[in-house]
Amino acid sequence: MSLVDAFTACAAADPAASALIWNNASWSYGELARARAGVSAALRGAGLARGDRVALLLRNSPQYVAALYGTLGAGGVAVALNALERSEVLARQITHSGSRLVLADPAHIEFEKLSALLAERDVRVIACATPDTTTALAQFTAAFPADDAPPAQCADNEPALLIYTSGTTGRPKAVVLSHGNLESNARAIAAYLDLTAADRAFCVLPFHFSYGNSVLTSHLTVGGALIIEDNLAFPQRSLQRMSNLRATGFAGVPSTFTLLLTRASFGDYDFSALRYATQAGGAMTRVAIARLRQELPRTRMFVMYGQTEATARISYLPPERLDTKLGSVGVPVAGTEIEICDPAGTPLPVGKVGEVRVRGPGIMLGYWEDPAATRDAIRDGWLWTGDLGHKDEEGFLYIDGRSVEMIKVGAFRVSPYEVEEAIALLPGVEEVAVGSVPDEVLGQAVKAVIVLRDGAQVDALAVKAHCRQSLATYKIPKIVEFAAQLPRTMTGKVQRMQLNN
Amino acid sequence: MTDALRDKIRGFILENYLFTADTKALGMDDSLLGRGIVDSTGMLEIIFFIEEQLGVKVKDEEMIPDNLDSVNRIATFVEARRKAA
């Protein structure tokens, strides 16, 4: 059974049940099912063949969900683009994925530029507006009329979704997830959270991001609902909405909770309906966890660990163990195994730190059209996560760091190479190295150290302004420093770790 | 409302989120969130700026778009709080 089949079964069982609640719009299961069928019909009408990629450039909205499930239901492979990226990166990813069709919001800030770039490349852009008004559904079904064709039946090992984890020119990297990956991980999550049709989760996480995608798919698999929120710029208002709508679940990354705890208080509202809260996307401080538990004494807190390459979820800490296992990310989700190994693949004893490797139904098919990177990540059936960790005597996992140079801003991965590549294009820059600095809210922020050509006049503001042209906002260096030379090893390799202070 | 106050607010946003001194890059009534100029953490930084640089304490319940989502709205809010103080 695929995600679409599971969703369609829920829609048939209770078509009037709420599926998505967003600002002024609310879409029931029956309405979303018709919208899904409408997108599938439009894509088939546009000549979509089984396995063809369809890129989605839509903000978090019911329309995004209809586009995602509509693509899967037509037998296509969805390419979930990050709506924060700039047109050049988006065009590169669309080309790299071989997408011939793009469902894009005409109101997206990069829409005009992107359409111009794609017109040269024989890619068809289908406009998909994302209004949040009471008439949004009627507008959508008029633009995408449904037919009675049942959803395409795809095998578990067929590709379903591409998620880009890097946008570098040399090597854009897209994780390929299968129908089986998505469905099995959604069910594993639903199982440990005890999700039912009575649940309604408050979701501020972007759907193009594996965690946000997992919140969406796990709820739509069991008939639950999602309250979609665009941002947390006004935390007090978000909490009020969450309370008024009687949310039963809340999913966040550490920065989400920091934003909420810094300028608002859960204690000011009634959260008696809030059954659970989940946290993933990097370690949260013990102080923040303690504060959250104090403000939400009746809510079960799940600390979790995962990776896009494993669909989303790898492990979770059962809430009743939070006190005795503070700092742990818990035990594997159903059907998944975790080992700590040395580089040769020999499992290490309890307490020893090594690389975390994972096996199970959520492990990706590979990186899109990149067999070398796939062979590097998946060896002997195990996904090598690049994370360092250890297990205790009861088998609980602890994460001790990253073995690869990746910066995490909020919960988003930023490749230092991508930022270096962008800065290197600025006239006057001789060399650049990118690392990170600790950030109170986001965990880490990007830092760039630049060596200028003789006589070049470039200041930090010019570097940031230049980056803003080609990089998503969260990738723009917060700190820009100039130096006479970069820190290097004896062999001449740049030492990025030296930058991180 | 003083132009000096609006210019100071606009200058802060231009320098920290648009990385330019070009005042044409930001209209006084432009929506900061709607135009994608700031995100959730950016808004938090703007609150710190208002409190530390402009000397006006922002109460949690005052963090609403009407008070904060454009240069003019921030200036109006700050002026009103200063008068009330």
Short mmCIF file of N, CA and C in Angstrom, two decimals, chain A residues 236-393:
data_model
loop_
_atom_site.label_atom_id
_atom_site.label_comp_id
_atom_site.label_asym_id
_atom_site.label_seq_id
_atom_site.Cartn_x
_atom_site.Cartn_y
_atom_site.Cartn_z
N GLN A 236 3.44 34.49 19.92
CA GLN A 236 2.28 34.56 20.79
C GLN A 236 1.02 34.18 20.00
N ARG A 237 0.94 34.73 18.78
CA ARG A 237 -0.22 34.49 17.93
C ARG A 237 -0.28 33.01 17.50
N SER A 238 0.88 32.45 17.22
CA SER A 238 0.91 31.03 16.82
C SER A 238 0.43 30.13 17.95
N LEU A 239 0.89 30.45 19.17
CA LEU A 239 0.47 29.63 20.31
C LEU A 239 -1.03 29.75 20.55
N GLN A 240 -1.54 30.96 20.37
CA GLN A 240 -2.97 31.18 20.56
C GLN A 240 -3.77 30.33 19.56
N ARG A 241 -3.31 30.32 18.32
CA ARG A 241 -3.99 29.56 17.28
C ARG A 241 -3.94 28.06 17.59
N MET A 242 -2.76 27.63 18.02
CA MET A 242 -2.57 26.22 18.36
C MET A 242 -3.52 25.81 19.49
N SER A 243 -3.69 26.70 20.45
CA SER A 243 -4.57 26.43 21.58
C SER A 243 -6.04 26.46 21.14
N ASN A 244 -6.42 27.53 20.40
CA ASN A 244 -7.81 27.67 19.94
C ASN A 244 -8.26 26.48 19.10
N LEU A 245 -7.36 25.98 18.26
CA LEU A 245 -7.72 24.89 17.35
C LEU A 245 -7.56 23.51 18.02
N ARG A 246 -7.24 23.52 19.29
CA ARG A 246 -7.12 22.28 20.08
C ARG A 246 -6.15 21.29 19.42
N ALA A 247 -4.97 21.77 19.05
CA ALA A 247 -3.97 20.88 18.45
C ALA A 247 -3.62 19.77 19.44
N THR A 248 -3.44 18.54 18.90
CA THR A 248 -3.07 17.42 19.77
C THR A 248 -1.58 17.12 19.69
N GLY A 249 -0.93 17.68 18.66
CA GLY A 249 0.49 17.41 18.50
C GLY A 249 1.21 18.63 17.97
N PHE A 250 2.51 18.69 18.24
CA PHE A 250 3.32 19.81 17.77
C PHE A 250 4.70 19.28 17.42
N ALA A 251 5.18 19.65 16.23
CA ALA A 251 6.48 19.17 15.79
C ALA A 251 7.42 20.35 15.60
N GLY A 252 8.62 20.24 16.16
CA GLY A 252 9.56 21.35 16.02
C GLY A 252 11.01 20.90 15.97
N VAL A 253 11.86 21.80 15.51
CA VAL A 253 13.31 21.62 15.60
C VAL A 253 13.76 22.51 16.76
N PRO A 254 15.01 22.39 17.22
CA PRO A 254 15.40 23.18 18.39
C PRO A 254 15.10 24.68 18.25
N SER A 255 15.34 25.26 17.07
CA SER A 255 15.12 26.71 16.93
C SER A 255 13.63 27.06 17.03
N THR A 256 12.75 26.14 16.62
CA THR A 256 11.30 26.37 16.76
C THR A 256 10.96 26.59 18.23
N PHE A 257 11.47 25.69 19.07
CA PHE A 257 11.16 25.78 20.49
C PHE A 257 11.82 27.01 21.12
N THR A 258 13.05 27.33 20.68
CA THR A 258 13.72 28.52 21.20
C THR A 258 12.90 29.76 20.89
N LEU A 259 12.40 29.86 19.64
CA LEU A 259 11.59 31.02 19.26
C LEU A 259 10.35 31.13 20.14
N LEU A 260 9.71 29.98 20.37
CA LEU A 260 8.49 30.01 21.17
C LEU A 260 8.78 30.31 22.64
N LEU A 261 9.86 29.74 23.16
CA LEU A 261 10.14 29.91 24.59
C LEU A 261 10.74 31.28 24.91
N THR A 262 11.38 31.92 23.90
CA THR A 262 12.02 33.21 24.15
C THR A 262 11.01 34.32 24.30
N ARG A 263 10.01 34.36 23.41
CA ARG A 263 9.11 35.49 23.40
C ARG A 263 7.65 35.14 23.68
N ALA A 264 7.42 33.95 24.16
CA ALA A 264 6.04 33.60 24.46
C ALA A 264 6.07 32.53 25.54
N SER A 265 4.91 32.18 26.02
CA SER A 265 4.87 31.16 27.05
C SER A 265 3.67 30.24 26.81
N PHE A 266 3.94 28.96 26.77
CA PHE A 266 2.86 27.99 26.62
C PHE A 266 1.88 28.11 27.79
N GLY A 267 2.45 28.54 28.94
CA GLY A 267 1.66 28.62 30.16
C GLY A 267 0.50 29.61 30.07
N ASP A 268 0.55 30.55 29.09
CA ASP A 268 -0.51 31.55 28.97
C ASP A 268 -1.78 31.00 28.31
N TYR A 269 -1.70 29.80 27.75
CA TYR A 269 -2.84 29.28 27.00
C TYR A 269 -3.21 27.89 27.49
N ASP A 270 -4.38 27.44 27.03
CA ASP A 270 -4.86 26.12 27.40
C ASP A 270 -4.33 25.08 26.40
N PHE A 271 -3.44 24.24 26.85
CA PHE A 271 -2.91 23.19 25.98
C PHE A 271 -3.31 21.81 26.50
N SER A 272 -4.50 21.74 27.09
CA SER A 272 -4.93 20.45 27.64
C SER A 272 -5.12 19.40 26.55
N ALA A 273 -5.34 19.85 25.29
CA ALA A 273 -5.52 18.88 24.20
C ALA A 273 -4.18 18.39 23.66
N LEU A 274 -3.11 19.10 23.97
CA LEU A 274 -1.81 18.78 23.37
C LEU A 274 -1.22 17.50 23.97
N ARG A 275 -1.37 16.43 23.22
CA ARG A 275 -1.03 15.09 23.68
C ARG A 275 0.47 14.84 23.57
N TYR A 276 1.08 15.33 22.49
CA TYR A 276 2.50 15.06 22.31
C TYR A 276 3.20 16.24 21.62
N ALA A 277 4.51 16.34 21.84
CA ALA A 277 5.36 17.27 21.09
C ALA A 277 6.59 16.49 20.65
N THR A 278 7.05 16.75 19.42
CA THR A 278 8.23 16.03 18.94
C THR A 278 9.33 17.03 18.62
N GLN A 279 10.56 16.58 18.81
CA GLN A 279 11.71 17.42 18.51
C GLN A 279 12.75 16.59 17.79
N ALA A 280 13.21 17.08 16.64
CA ALA A 280 14.30 16.44 15.90
C ALA A 280 15.08 17.55 15.21
N GLY A 281 16.00 17.17 14.33
CA GLY A 281 16.74 18.19 13.59
C GLY A 281 17.90 18.76 14.37
N GLY A 282 18.52 17.96 15.22
CA GLY A 282 19.68 18.43 15.98
C GLY A 282 19.38 18.45 17.46
N ALA A 283 20.43 18.51 18.25
CA ALA A 283 20.26 18.42 19.70
C ALA A 283 19.69 19.70 20.29
N MET A 284 18.76 19.53 21.22
CA MET A 284 18.21 20.67 21.93
C MET A 284 18.89 20.71 23.30
N THR A 285 19.10 21.91 23.84
CA THR A 285 19.79 21.99 25.13
C THR A 285 18.91 21.40 26.24
N ARG A 286 19.57 20.90 27.27
CA ARG A 286 18.82 20.31 28.39
C ARG A 286 17.96 21.36 29.07
N VAL A 287 18.46 22.59 29.11
CA VAL A 287 17.72 23.68 29.74
C VAL A 287 16.40 23.90 28.99
N ALA A 288 16.48 23.90 27.65
CA ALA A 288 15.27 24.13 26.84
C ALA A 288 14.29 22.97 27.01
N ILE A 289 14.80 21.74 27.05
CA ILE A 289 13.91 20.58 27.24
C ILE A 289 13.22 20.69 28.61
N ALA A 290 13.99 21.03 29.63
CA ALA A 290 13.43 21.13 30.98
C ALA A 290 12.35 22.21 31.04
N ARG A 291 12.62 23.34 30.39
CA ARG A 291 11.67 24.45 30.40
C ARG A 291 10.38 24.06 29.68
N LEU A 292 10.55 23.38 28.55
CA LEU A 292 9.39 22.95 27.77
C LEU A 292 8.52 21.99 28.58
N ARG A 293 9.17 21.09 29.30
CA ARG A 293 8.42 20.11 30.09
C ARG A 293 7.71 20.79 31.26
N GLN A 294 8.35 21.83 31.77
CA GLN A 294 7.74 22.58 32.86
C GLN A 294 6.49 23.32 32.37
N GLU A 295 6.56 23.88 31.14
CA GLU A 295 5.43 24.63 30.61
C GLU A 295 4.33 23.72 30.08
N LEU A 296 4.71 22.50 29.71
CA LEU A 296 3.73 21.56 29.17
C LEU A 296 3.78 20.25 29.96
N PRO A 297 3.36 20.29 31.22
CA PRO A 297 3.55 19.11 32.08
C PRO A 297 2.77 17.87 31.63
N ARG A 298 1.66 18.08 30.91
CA ARG A 298 0.85 16.91 30.54
C ARG A 298 1.14 16.41 29.13
N THR A 299 2.04 17.08 28.43
CA THR A 299 2.34 16.71 27.04
C THR A 299 3.51 15.73 27.01
N ARG A 300 3.35 14.66 26.22
CA ARG A 300 4.46 13.70 26.10
C ARG A 300 5.50 14.28 25.14
N MET A 301 6.76 14.33 25.59
CA MET A 301 7.85 14.91 24.78
C MET A 301 8.66 13.80 24.12
N PHE A 302 8.73 13.83 22.79
CA PHE A 302 9.53 12.85 22.05
C PHE A 302 10.77 13.51 21.47
N VAL A 303 11.93 13.09 21.94
CA VAL A 303 13.19 13.53 21.33
C VAL A 303 13.53 12.47 20.28
N MET A 304 13.88 12.91 19.07
CA MET A 304 14.04 11.96 17.96
C MET A 304 15.30 12.25 17.16
N TYR A 305 15.65 11.28 16.33
CA TYR A 305 16.82 11.43 15.47
C TYR A 305 16.49 10.87 14.10
N GLY A 306 17.03 11.50 13.08
CA GLY A 306 16.75 10.99 11.73
C GLY A 306 17.62 11.66 10.70
N GLN A 307 17.32 11.32 9.47
CA GLN A 307 18.09 11.85 8.36
C GLN A 307 17.24 11.73 7.09
N THR A 308 17.41 12.66 6.16
CA THR A 308 16.67 12.59 4.90
C THR A 308 16.96 11.26 4.21
N GLU A 309 18.22 10.80 4.27
CA GLU A 309 18.62 9.56 3.61
C GLU A 309 17.90 8.34 4.19
N ALA A 310 17.31 8.50 5.37
CA ALA A 310 16.54 7.40 5.97
C ALA A 310 15.05 7.75 5.95
N THR A 311 14.63 8.52 4.95
CA THR A 311 13.27 9.05 4.77
C THR A 311 13.00 10.18 5.76
N ALA A 312 13.11 9.88 7.03
CA ALA A 312 13.02 10.91 8.07
C ALA A 312 13.51 10.30 9.37
N ARG A 313 12.70 9.42 9.93
CA ARG A 313 12.92 8.99 11.30
C ARG A 313 13.76 7.72 11.41
N ILE A 314 14.78 7.77 12.27
CA ILE A 314 15.62 6.60 12.56
C ILE A 314 15.36 6.12 13.98
N SER A 315 15.28 7.04 14.94
CA SER A 315 15.08 6.63 16.33
C SER A 315 14.25 7.65 17.09
N TYR A 316 13.73 7.21 18.23
CA TYR A 316 12.96 8.10 19.10
C TYR A 316 13.18 7.67 20.53
N LEU A 317 13.11 8.64 21.44
CA LEU A 317 13.25 8.33 22.86
C LEU A 317 11.85 8.26 23.48
N PRO A 318 11.45 7.09 23.96
CA PRO A 318 10.12 7.01 24.58
C PRO A 318 10.04 8.03 25.73
N PRO A 319 8.97 8.84 25.77
CA PRO A 319 8.88 9.94 26.75
C PRO A 319 9.09 9.50 28.19
N GLU A 320 8.68 8.27 28.52
CA GLU A 320 8.82 7.81 29.91
C GLU A 320 10.28 7.55 30.26
N ARG A 321 11.19 7.56 29.26
CA ARG A 321 12.61 7.38 29.53
C ARG A 321 13.38 8.70 29.49
N LEU A 322 12.68 9.81 29.25
CA LEU A 322 13.35 11.10 29.09
C LEU A 322 14.22 11.46 30.31
N ASP A 323 13.73 11.16 31.51
CA ASP A 323 14.49 11.51 32.70
C ASP A 323 15.73 10.65 32.88
N THR A 324 15.58 9.35 32.64
CA THR A 324 16.71 8.46 32.89
C THR A 324 17.70 8.45 31.72
N LYS A 325 17.25 8.88 30.54
CA LYS A 325 18.13 8.82 29.36
C LYS A 325 18.34 10.20 28.75
N LEU A 326 18.39 11.22 29.56
CA LEU A 326 18.53 12.58 29.04
C LEU A 326 19.80 12.69 28.18
N GLY A 327 19.65 13.24 26.98
CA GLY A 327 20.79 13.34 26.07
C GLY A 327 20.78 12.26 25.01
N SER A 328 19.95 11.22 25.21
CA SER A 328 19.87 10.14 24.22
C SER A 328 18.81 10.45 23.18
N VAL A 329 19.00 9.91 21.96
CA VAL A 329 17.97 10.02 20.93
C VAL A 329 17.19 8.71 20.81
N GLY A 330 17.43 7.80 21.77
CA GLY A 330 16.53 6.68 21.93
C GLY A 330 16.85 5.40 21.17
N VAL A 331 15.76 4.74 20.78
CA VAL A 331 15.84 3.40 20.19
C VAL A 331 15.30 3.45 18.75
N PRO A 332 15.68 2.45 17.93
CA PRO A 332 15.25 2.48 16.52
C PRO A 332 13.73 2.42 16.35
N VAL A 333 13.22 3.06 15.29
CA VAL A 333 11.80 2.93 14.96
C VAL A 333 11.58 1.51 14.41
N ALA A 334 10.31 1.10 14.33
CA ALA A 334 9.96 -0.27 13.94
C ALA A 334 10.66 -0.69 12.65
N GLY A 335 11.25 -1.88 12.68
CA GLY A 335 11.86 -2.45 11.48
C GLY A 335 13.25 -1.95 11.16
N THR A 336 13.78 -1.06 12.02
CA THR A 336 15.07 -0.42 11.73
C THR A 336 16.14 -0.90 12.71
N GLU A 337 17.37 -1.07 12.20
CA GLU A 337 18.50 -1.45 13.07
C GLU A 337 19.54 -0.35 13.05
N ILE A 338 20.21 -0.17 14.17
CA ILE A 338 21.27 0.84 14.28
C ILE A 338 22.53 0.16 14.82
N GLU A 339 23.67 0.44 14.19
CA GLU A 339 24.95 -0.07 14.69
C GLU A 339 25.96 1.07 14.78
N ILE A 340 26.89 0.94 15.71
CA ILE A 340 28.02 1.87 15.82
C ILE A 340 29.25 1.11 15.33
N CYS A 341 29.91 1.65 14.32
CA CYS A 341 31.00 0.90 13.67
C CYS A 341 32.28 1.70 13.53
N ASP A 342 33.38 0.96 13.39
CA ASP A 342 34.62 1.61 12.99
C ASP A 342 34.57 1.74 11.46
N PRO A 343 35.54 2.45 10.87
CA PRO A 343 35.46 2.68 9.42
C PRO A 343 35.45 1.40 8.58
N ALA A 344 35.95 0.29 9.14
CA ALA A 344 35.98 -0.96 8.39
C ALA A 344 34.64 -1.70 8.46
N GLY A 345 33.72 -1.21 9.28
CA GLY A 345 32.42 -1.86 9.38
C GLY A 345 32.32 -2.85 10.53
N THR A 346 33.30 -2.83 11.43
CA THR A 346 33.24 -3.71 12.59
C THR A 346 32.45 -3.03 13.71
N PRO A 347 31.38 -3.69 14.21
CA PRO A 347 30.59 -3.07 15.28
C PRO A 347 31.45 -2.85 16.53
N LEU A 348 31.26 -1.70 17.16
CA LEU A 348 32.04 -1.33 18.34
C LEU A 348 31.27 -1.68 19.61
N PRO A 349 31.99 -1.93 20.71
CA PRO A 349 31.33 -2.27 21.98
C PRO A 349 30.57 -1.08 22.59
N VAL A 350 29.74 -1.41 23.57
CA VAL A 350 28.95 -0.41 24.31
C VAL A 350 29.83 0.73 24.79
N GLY A 351 29.39 1.96 24.58
CA GLY A 351 30.11 3.13 25.09
C GLY A 351 31.15 3.69 24.15
N LYS A 352 31.58 2.91 23.16
CA LYS A 352 32.60 3.40 22.23
C LYS A 352 31.96 4.26 21.15
N VAL A 353 32.64 5.37 20.80
CA VAL A 353 32.12 6.26 19.77
C VAL A 353 32.61 5.83 18.39
N GLY A 354 31.68 5.74 17.45
CA GLY A 354 32.01 5.40 16.07
C GLY A 354 30.96 5.98 15.15
N GLU A 355 31.00 5.60 13.87
CA GLU A 355 30.00 6.14 12.95
C GLU A 355 28.69 5.37 13.09
N VAL A 356 27.59 6.08 13.04
CA VAL A 356 26.26 5.47 13.15
C VAL A 356 25.87 4.94 11.78
N ARG A 357 25.54 3.63 11.70
CA ARG A 357 25.00 3.12 10.44
C ARG A 357 23.64 2.49 10.70
N VAL A 358 22.80 2.53 9.67
CA VAL A 358 21.39 2.21 9.84
C VAL A 358 20.91 1.29 8.71
N ARG A 359 20.02 0.35 9.05
CA ARG A 359 19.46 -0.55 8.05
C ARG A 359 17.96 -0.66 8.30
N GLY A 360 17.16 -0.71 7.24
CA GLY A 360 15.72 -0.85 7.43
C GLY A 360 14.94 -0.36 6.23
N PRO A 361 13.61 -0.42 6.33
CA PRO A 361 12.76 -0.10 5.18
C PRO A 361 12.75 1.38 4.78
N GLY A 362 13.32 2.25 5.64
CA GLY A 362 13.31 3.68 5.33
C GLY A 362 14.53 4.15 4.56
N ILE A 363 15.53 3.27 4.40
CA ILE A 363 16.77 3.70 3.75
C ILE A 363 16.54 4.00 2.28
N MET A 364 16.99 5.17 1.86
CA MET A 364 16.77 5.68 0.50
C MET A 364 17.23 4.68 -0.57
N LEU A 365 16.71 4.89 -1.80
CA LEU A 365 17.20 4.08 -2.93
C LEU A 365 18.62 4.52 -3.28
N GLY A 366 18.92 5.81 -3.07
CA GLY A 366 20.26 6.32 -3.37
C GLY A 366 20.18 7.81 -3.65
N TYR A 367 21.30 8.37 -4.16
CA TYR A 367 21.28 9.76 -4.62
C TYR A 367 20.98 9.74 -6.11
N TRP A 368 20.18 10.71 -6.53
CA TRP A 368 19.71 10.74 -7.92
C TRP A 368 20.88 10.84 -8.90
N GLU A 369 20.96 9.85 -9.78
CA GLU A 369 21.98 9.80 -10.84
C GLU A 369 23.38 10.08 -10.31
N ASP A 370 23.68 9.51 -9.15
CA ASP A 370 25.01 9.67 -8.58
C ASP A 370 25.44 8.36 -7.93
N PRO A 371 25.79 7.37 -8.77
CA PRO A 371 26.14 6.05 -8.21
C PRO A 371 27.35 6.09 -7.28
N ALA A 372 28.29 6.98 -7.53
CA ALA A 372 29.49 7.03 -6.68
C ALA A 372 29.11 7.48 -5.27
N ALA A 373 28.32 8.55 -5.18
CA ALA A 373 27.90 9.03 -3.86
C ALA A 373 27.01 8.01 -3.17
N THR A 374 26.20 7.30 -3.94
CA THR A 374 25.32 6.27 -3.37
C THR A 374 26.15 5.13 -2.79
N ARG A 375 27.16 4.67 -3.54
CA ARG A 375 28.04 3.58 -3.06
C ARG A 375 28.77 4.00 -1.78
N ASP A 376 29.08 5.28 -1.71
CA ASP A 376 29.78 5.80 -0.55
C ASP A 376 28.87 5.79 0.69
N ALA A 377 27.59 6.10 0.48
CA ALA A 377 26.66 6.23 1.61
C ALA A 377 26.05 4.89 2.00
N ILE A 378 25.74 4.04 1.02
CA ILE A 378 25.12 2.75 1.34
C ILE A 378 26.11 1.64 1.00
N ARG A 379 26.59 0.98 2.05
CA ARG A 379 27.56 -0.11 1.86
C ARG A 379 27.05 -1.36 2.56
N ASP A 380 27.04 -2.48 1.85
CA ASP A 380 26.54 -3.77 2.38
C ASP A 380 25.13 -3.63 2.95
N GLY A 381 24.33 -2.80 2.32
CA GLY A 381 22.94 -2.66 2.77
C GLY A 381 22.75 -1.71 3.95
N TRP A 382 23.84 -1.11 4.43
CA TRP A 382 23.74 -0.18 5.56
C TRP A 382 23.92 1.25 5.07
N LEU A 383 23.12 2.16 5.62
CA LEU A 383 23.32 3.58 5.37
C LEU A 383 24.32 4.12 6.40
N TRP A 384 25.42 4.67 5.90
CA TRP A 384 26.41 5.29 6.80
C TRP A 384 26.01 6.75 6.94
N THR A 385 25.62 7.13 8.15
CA THR A 385 24.96 8.43 8.32
C THR A 385 25.91 9.62 8.32
N GLY A 386 27.20 9.37 8.57
CA GLY A 386 28.12 10.50 8.73
C GLY A 386 28.05 11.11 10.12
N ASP A 387 27.18 10.56 10.96
CA ASP A 387 27.08 11.03 12.35
C ASP A 387 27.91 10.13 13.25
N LEU A 388 28.52 10.72 14.27
CA LEU A 388 29.27 9.94 15.25
C LEU A 388 28.37 9.73 16.47
N GLY A 389 28.42 8.52 17.03
CA GLY A 389 27.58 8.26 18.19
C GLY A 389 28.04 7.04 18.97
N HIS A 390 27.34 6.78 20.06
CA HIS A 390 27.60 5.57 20.83
C HIS A 390 26.29 5.06 21.41
N LYS A 391 26.30 3.81 21.87
CA LYS A 391 25.12 3.23 22.52
C LYS A 391 25.45 2.91 23.96
N ASP A 392 24.42 2.95 24.82
CA ASP A 392 24.64 2.53 26.21
C ASP A 392 24.29 1.04 26.36
N GLU A 393 24.38 0.55 27.59
CA GLU A 393 24.19 -0.89 27.81
C GLU A 393 22.77 -1.37 27.47
#
